[in-house]
mmCIF file of C-alpha atoms in Angstrom:
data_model
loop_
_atom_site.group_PDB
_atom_site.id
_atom_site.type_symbol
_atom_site.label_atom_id
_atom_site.label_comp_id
_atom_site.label_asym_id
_atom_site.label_seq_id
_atom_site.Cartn_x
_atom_site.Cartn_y
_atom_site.Cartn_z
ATOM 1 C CA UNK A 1 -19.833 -24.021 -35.571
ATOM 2 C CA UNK A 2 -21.513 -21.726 -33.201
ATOM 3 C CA UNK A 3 -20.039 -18.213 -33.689
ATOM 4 C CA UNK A 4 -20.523 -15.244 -31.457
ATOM 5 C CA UNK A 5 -19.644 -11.821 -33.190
ATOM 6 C CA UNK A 6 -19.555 -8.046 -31.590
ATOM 7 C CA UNK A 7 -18.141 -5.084 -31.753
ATOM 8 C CA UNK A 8 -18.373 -1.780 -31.077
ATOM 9 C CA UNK A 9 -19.545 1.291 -33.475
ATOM 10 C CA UNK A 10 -15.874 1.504 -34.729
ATOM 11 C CA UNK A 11 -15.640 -1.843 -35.829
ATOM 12 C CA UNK A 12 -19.875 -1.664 -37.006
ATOM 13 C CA UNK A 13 -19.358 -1.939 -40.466
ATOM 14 C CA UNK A 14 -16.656 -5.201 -40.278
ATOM 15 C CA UNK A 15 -19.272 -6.903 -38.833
ATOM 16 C CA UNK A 16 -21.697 -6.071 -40.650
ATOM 17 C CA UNK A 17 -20.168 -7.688 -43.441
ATOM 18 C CA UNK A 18 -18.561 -11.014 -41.262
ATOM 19 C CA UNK A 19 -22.345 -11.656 -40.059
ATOM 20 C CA UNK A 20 -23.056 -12.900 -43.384
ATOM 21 C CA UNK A 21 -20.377 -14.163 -44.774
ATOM 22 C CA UNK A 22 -20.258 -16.548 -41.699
ATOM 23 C CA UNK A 23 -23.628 -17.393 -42.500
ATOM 24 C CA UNK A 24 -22.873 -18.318 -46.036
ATOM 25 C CA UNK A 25 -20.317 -20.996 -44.931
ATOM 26 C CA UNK A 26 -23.551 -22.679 -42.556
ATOM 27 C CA UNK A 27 -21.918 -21.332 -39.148
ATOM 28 C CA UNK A 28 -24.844 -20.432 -36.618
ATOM 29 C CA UNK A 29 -24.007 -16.851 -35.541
ATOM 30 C CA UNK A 30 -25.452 -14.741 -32.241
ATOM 31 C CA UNK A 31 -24.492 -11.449 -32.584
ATOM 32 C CA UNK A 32 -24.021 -9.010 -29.646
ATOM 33 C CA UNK A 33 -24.188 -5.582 -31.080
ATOM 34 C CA UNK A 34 -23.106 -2.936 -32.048
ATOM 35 C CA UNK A 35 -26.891 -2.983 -33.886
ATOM 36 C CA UNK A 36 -25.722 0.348 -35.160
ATOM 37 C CA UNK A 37 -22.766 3.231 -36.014
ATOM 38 C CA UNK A 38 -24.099 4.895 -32.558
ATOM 39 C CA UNK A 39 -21.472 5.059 -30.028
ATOM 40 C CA UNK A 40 -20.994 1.794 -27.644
ATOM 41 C CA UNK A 41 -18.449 0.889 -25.262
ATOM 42 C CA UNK A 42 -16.715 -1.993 -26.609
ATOM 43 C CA UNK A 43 -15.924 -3.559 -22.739
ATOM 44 C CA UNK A 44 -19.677 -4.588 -22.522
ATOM 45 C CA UNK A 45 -20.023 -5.947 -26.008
ATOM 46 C CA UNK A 46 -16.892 -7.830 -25.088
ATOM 47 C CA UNK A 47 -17.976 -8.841 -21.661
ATOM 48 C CA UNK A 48 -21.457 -10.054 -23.109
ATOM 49 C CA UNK A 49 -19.212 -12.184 -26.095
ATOM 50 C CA UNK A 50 -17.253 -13.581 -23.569
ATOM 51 C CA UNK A 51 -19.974 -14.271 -20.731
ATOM 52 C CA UNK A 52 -21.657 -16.415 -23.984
ATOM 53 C CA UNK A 53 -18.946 -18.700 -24.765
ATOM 54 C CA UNK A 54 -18.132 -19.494 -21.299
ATOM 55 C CA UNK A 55 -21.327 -20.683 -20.764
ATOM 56 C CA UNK A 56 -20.996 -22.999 -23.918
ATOM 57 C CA UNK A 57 -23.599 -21.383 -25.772
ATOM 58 C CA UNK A 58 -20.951 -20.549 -28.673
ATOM 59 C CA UNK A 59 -17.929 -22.610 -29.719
ATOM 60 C CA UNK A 60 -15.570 -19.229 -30.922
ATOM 61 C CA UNK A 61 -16.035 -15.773 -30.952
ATOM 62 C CA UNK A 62 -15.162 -12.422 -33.172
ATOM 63 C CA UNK A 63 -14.685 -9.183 -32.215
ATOM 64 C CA UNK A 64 -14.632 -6.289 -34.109
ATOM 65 C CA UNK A 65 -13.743 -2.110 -33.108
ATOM 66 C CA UNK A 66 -11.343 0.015 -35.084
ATOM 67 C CA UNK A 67 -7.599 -0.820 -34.531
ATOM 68 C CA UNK A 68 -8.952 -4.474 -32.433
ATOM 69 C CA UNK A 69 -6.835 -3.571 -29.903
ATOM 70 C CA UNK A 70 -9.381 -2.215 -27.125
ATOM 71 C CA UNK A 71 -11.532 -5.236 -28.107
ATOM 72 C CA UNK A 72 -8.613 -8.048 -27.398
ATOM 73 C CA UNK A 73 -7.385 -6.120 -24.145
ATOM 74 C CA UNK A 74 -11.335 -6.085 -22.622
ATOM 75 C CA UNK A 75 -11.837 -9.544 -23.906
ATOM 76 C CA UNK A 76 -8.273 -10.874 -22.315
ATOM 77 C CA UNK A 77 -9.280 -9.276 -18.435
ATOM 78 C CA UNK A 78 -12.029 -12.003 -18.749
ATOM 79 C CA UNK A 79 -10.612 -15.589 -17.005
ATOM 80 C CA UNK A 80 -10.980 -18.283 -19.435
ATOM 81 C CA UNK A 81 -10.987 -16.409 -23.010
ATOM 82 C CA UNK A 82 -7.832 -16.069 -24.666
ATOM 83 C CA UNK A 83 -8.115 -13.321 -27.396
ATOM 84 C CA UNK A 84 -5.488 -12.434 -29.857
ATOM 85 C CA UNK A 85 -5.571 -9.568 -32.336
ATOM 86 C CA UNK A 86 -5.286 -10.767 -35.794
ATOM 87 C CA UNK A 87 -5.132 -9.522 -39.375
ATOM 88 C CA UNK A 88 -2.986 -12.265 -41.470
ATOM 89 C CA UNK A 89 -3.951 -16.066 -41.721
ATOM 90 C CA UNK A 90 -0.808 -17.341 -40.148
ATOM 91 C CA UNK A 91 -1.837 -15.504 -36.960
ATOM 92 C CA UNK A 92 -5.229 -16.639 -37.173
ATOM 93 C CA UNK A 93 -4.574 -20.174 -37.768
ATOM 94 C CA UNK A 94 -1.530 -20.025 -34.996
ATOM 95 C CA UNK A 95 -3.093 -18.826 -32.519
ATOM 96 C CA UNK A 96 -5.642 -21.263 -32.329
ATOM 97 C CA UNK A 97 -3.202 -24.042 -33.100
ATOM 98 C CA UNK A 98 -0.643 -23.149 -30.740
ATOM 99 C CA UNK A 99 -2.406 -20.791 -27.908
ATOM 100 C CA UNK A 100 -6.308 -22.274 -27.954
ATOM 101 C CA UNK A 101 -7.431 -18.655 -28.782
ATOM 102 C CA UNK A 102 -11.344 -18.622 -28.794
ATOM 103 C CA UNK A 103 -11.775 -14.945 -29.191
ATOM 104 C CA UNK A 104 -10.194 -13.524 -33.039
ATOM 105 C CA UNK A 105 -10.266 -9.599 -32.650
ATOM 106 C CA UNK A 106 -10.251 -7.493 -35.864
ATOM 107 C CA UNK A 107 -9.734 -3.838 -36.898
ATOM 108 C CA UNK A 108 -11.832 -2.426 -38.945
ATOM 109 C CA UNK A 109 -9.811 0.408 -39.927
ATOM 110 C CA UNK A 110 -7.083 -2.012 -40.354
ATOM 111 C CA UNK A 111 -8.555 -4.480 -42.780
ATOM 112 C CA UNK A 112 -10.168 -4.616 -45.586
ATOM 113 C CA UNK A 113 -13.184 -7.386 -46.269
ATOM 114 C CA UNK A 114 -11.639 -9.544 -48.220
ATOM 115 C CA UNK A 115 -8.243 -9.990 -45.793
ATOM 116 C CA UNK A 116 -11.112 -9.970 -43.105
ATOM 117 C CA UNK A 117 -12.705 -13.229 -44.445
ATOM 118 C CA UNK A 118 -9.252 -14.882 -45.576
ATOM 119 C CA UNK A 119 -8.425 -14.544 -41.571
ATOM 120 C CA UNK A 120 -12.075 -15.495 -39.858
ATOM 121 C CA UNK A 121 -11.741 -19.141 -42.411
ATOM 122 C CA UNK A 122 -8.221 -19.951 -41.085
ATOM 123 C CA UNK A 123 -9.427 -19.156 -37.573
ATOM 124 C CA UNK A 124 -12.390 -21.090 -37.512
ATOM 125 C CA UNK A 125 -10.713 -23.660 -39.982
ATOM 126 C CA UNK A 126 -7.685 -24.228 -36.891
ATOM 127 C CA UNK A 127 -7.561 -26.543 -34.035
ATOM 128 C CA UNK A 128 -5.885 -26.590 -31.089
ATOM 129 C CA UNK A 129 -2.466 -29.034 -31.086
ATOM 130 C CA UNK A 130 -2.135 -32.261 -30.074
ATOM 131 C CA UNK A 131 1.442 -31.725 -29.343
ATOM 132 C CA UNK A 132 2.152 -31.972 -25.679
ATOM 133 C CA UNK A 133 4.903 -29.106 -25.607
ATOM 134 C CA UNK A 134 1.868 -26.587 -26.961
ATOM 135 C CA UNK A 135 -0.794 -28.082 -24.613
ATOM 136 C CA UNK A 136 1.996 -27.607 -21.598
ATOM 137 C CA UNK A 137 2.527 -24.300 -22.212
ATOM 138 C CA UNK A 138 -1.286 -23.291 -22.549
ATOM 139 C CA UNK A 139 -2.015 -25.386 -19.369
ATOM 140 C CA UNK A 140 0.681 -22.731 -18.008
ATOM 141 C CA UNK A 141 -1.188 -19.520 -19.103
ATOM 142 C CA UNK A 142 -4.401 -20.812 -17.872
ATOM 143 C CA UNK A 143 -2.219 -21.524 -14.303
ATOM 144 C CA UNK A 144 -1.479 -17.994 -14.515
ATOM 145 C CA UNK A 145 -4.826 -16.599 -15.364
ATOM 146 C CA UNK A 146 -5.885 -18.497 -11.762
ATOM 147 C CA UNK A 147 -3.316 -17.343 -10.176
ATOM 148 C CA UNK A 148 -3.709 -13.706 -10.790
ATOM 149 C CA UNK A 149 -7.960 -14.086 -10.327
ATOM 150 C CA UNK A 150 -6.791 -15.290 -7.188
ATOM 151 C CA UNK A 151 -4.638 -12.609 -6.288
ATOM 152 C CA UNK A 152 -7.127 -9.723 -7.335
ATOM 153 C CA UNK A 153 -9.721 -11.299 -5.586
ATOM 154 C CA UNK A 154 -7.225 -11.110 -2.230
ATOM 155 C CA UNK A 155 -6.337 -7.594 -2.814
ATOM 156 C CA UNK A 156 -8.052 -5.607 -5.314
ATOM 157 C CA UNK A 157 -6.543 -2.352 -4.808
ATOM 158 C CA UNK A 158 -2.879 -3.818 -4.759
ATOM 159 C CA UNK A 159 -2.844 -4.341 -8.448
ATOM 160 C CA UNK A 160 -1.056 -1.457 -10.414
ATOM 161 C CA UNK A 161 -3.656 -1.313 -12.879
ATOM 162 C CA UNK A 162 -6.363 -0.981 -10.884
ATOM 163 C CA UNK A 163 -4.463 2.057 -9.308
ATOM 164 C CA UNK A 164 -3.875 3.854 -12.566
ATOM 165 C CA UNK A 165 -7.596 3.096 -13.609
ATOM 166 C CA UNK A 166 -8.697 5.631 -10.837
ATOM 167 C CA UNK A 167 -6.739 8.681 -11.341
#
């Protein structure tokens, strides 16, 4: 599988140690930085993981900062990835089975290396159900996701977030 991995300098020394231990199991990885502990803002790793597997040049991506949190919210404002924050293998797997989740997002001060690799093999190990009540709902999400692109695009400054985002 082709994996793209980032993170920011938080979540540095996670993927320092996924890198490799994705390698080991014959996945082709692309990793967009942090190339370092030095400070980086985790929106433009996540914006240049995300740009990458929309364009097909990676089949699932991994994103590691401290808590995951800031790296699952920038990777969500992105139309088409669906990212969910994960540190237990029933998440991982789930949210691929059930929600098509191509982006897993990690905390570095939240997990530890070995829980770490027990949750990136039941991510990349899960596939997205056949069941038609699972692919309804996602076709939903994705109807919202266009609907709200189209909405922002309309009227930018009529979205509440965008408001609080300049004060």
């Amino acid at each position: 599988m082709r994996i793209v991995i980032g993170g920011d300098h938080a979540g540095y020394p996670l993927k320092q140690q996924i890198v490799p231990f994705l390698q080991t199991l014959d996945h082709e990885v692309h990793d967009c930085g942090a190339h370092s502990a030095e400070p980086v803002d985790f929106p433009d790793i996540a914006s240049e993981l995300c740009g990458l597997l929309l364009q097909g040049k990676a089949d699932r991506g991994i994103m590691c900062c401290g808590s995951g949190v800031g790296a699952a919210i920038a990777a969500n404002k992105v139309p088409g990835i669906r990212a969910a924050l994960c540190h237990d293998t029933y998440c991982a797997r789930q949210c691929v089975e059930h929600d098509n989740v191509n982006v897993l997002c990690m905390g570095h001060w939240v997990v530890g290396i070995k829980i770490a690799q027990d949750v990136v093999t039941a991510y990349l190990g899960a596939t997205f159900s056949d069941d038609p009540d699972v692919r309804r709902r996602v076709a939903k999400l994705t109807a919202m996701e266009q609907q709200a692109a189209q909405r922002f695009a309309q009227a930018p400054e009529a979205t509440s977030a965008a408001k609080n985002d300049r004060r």
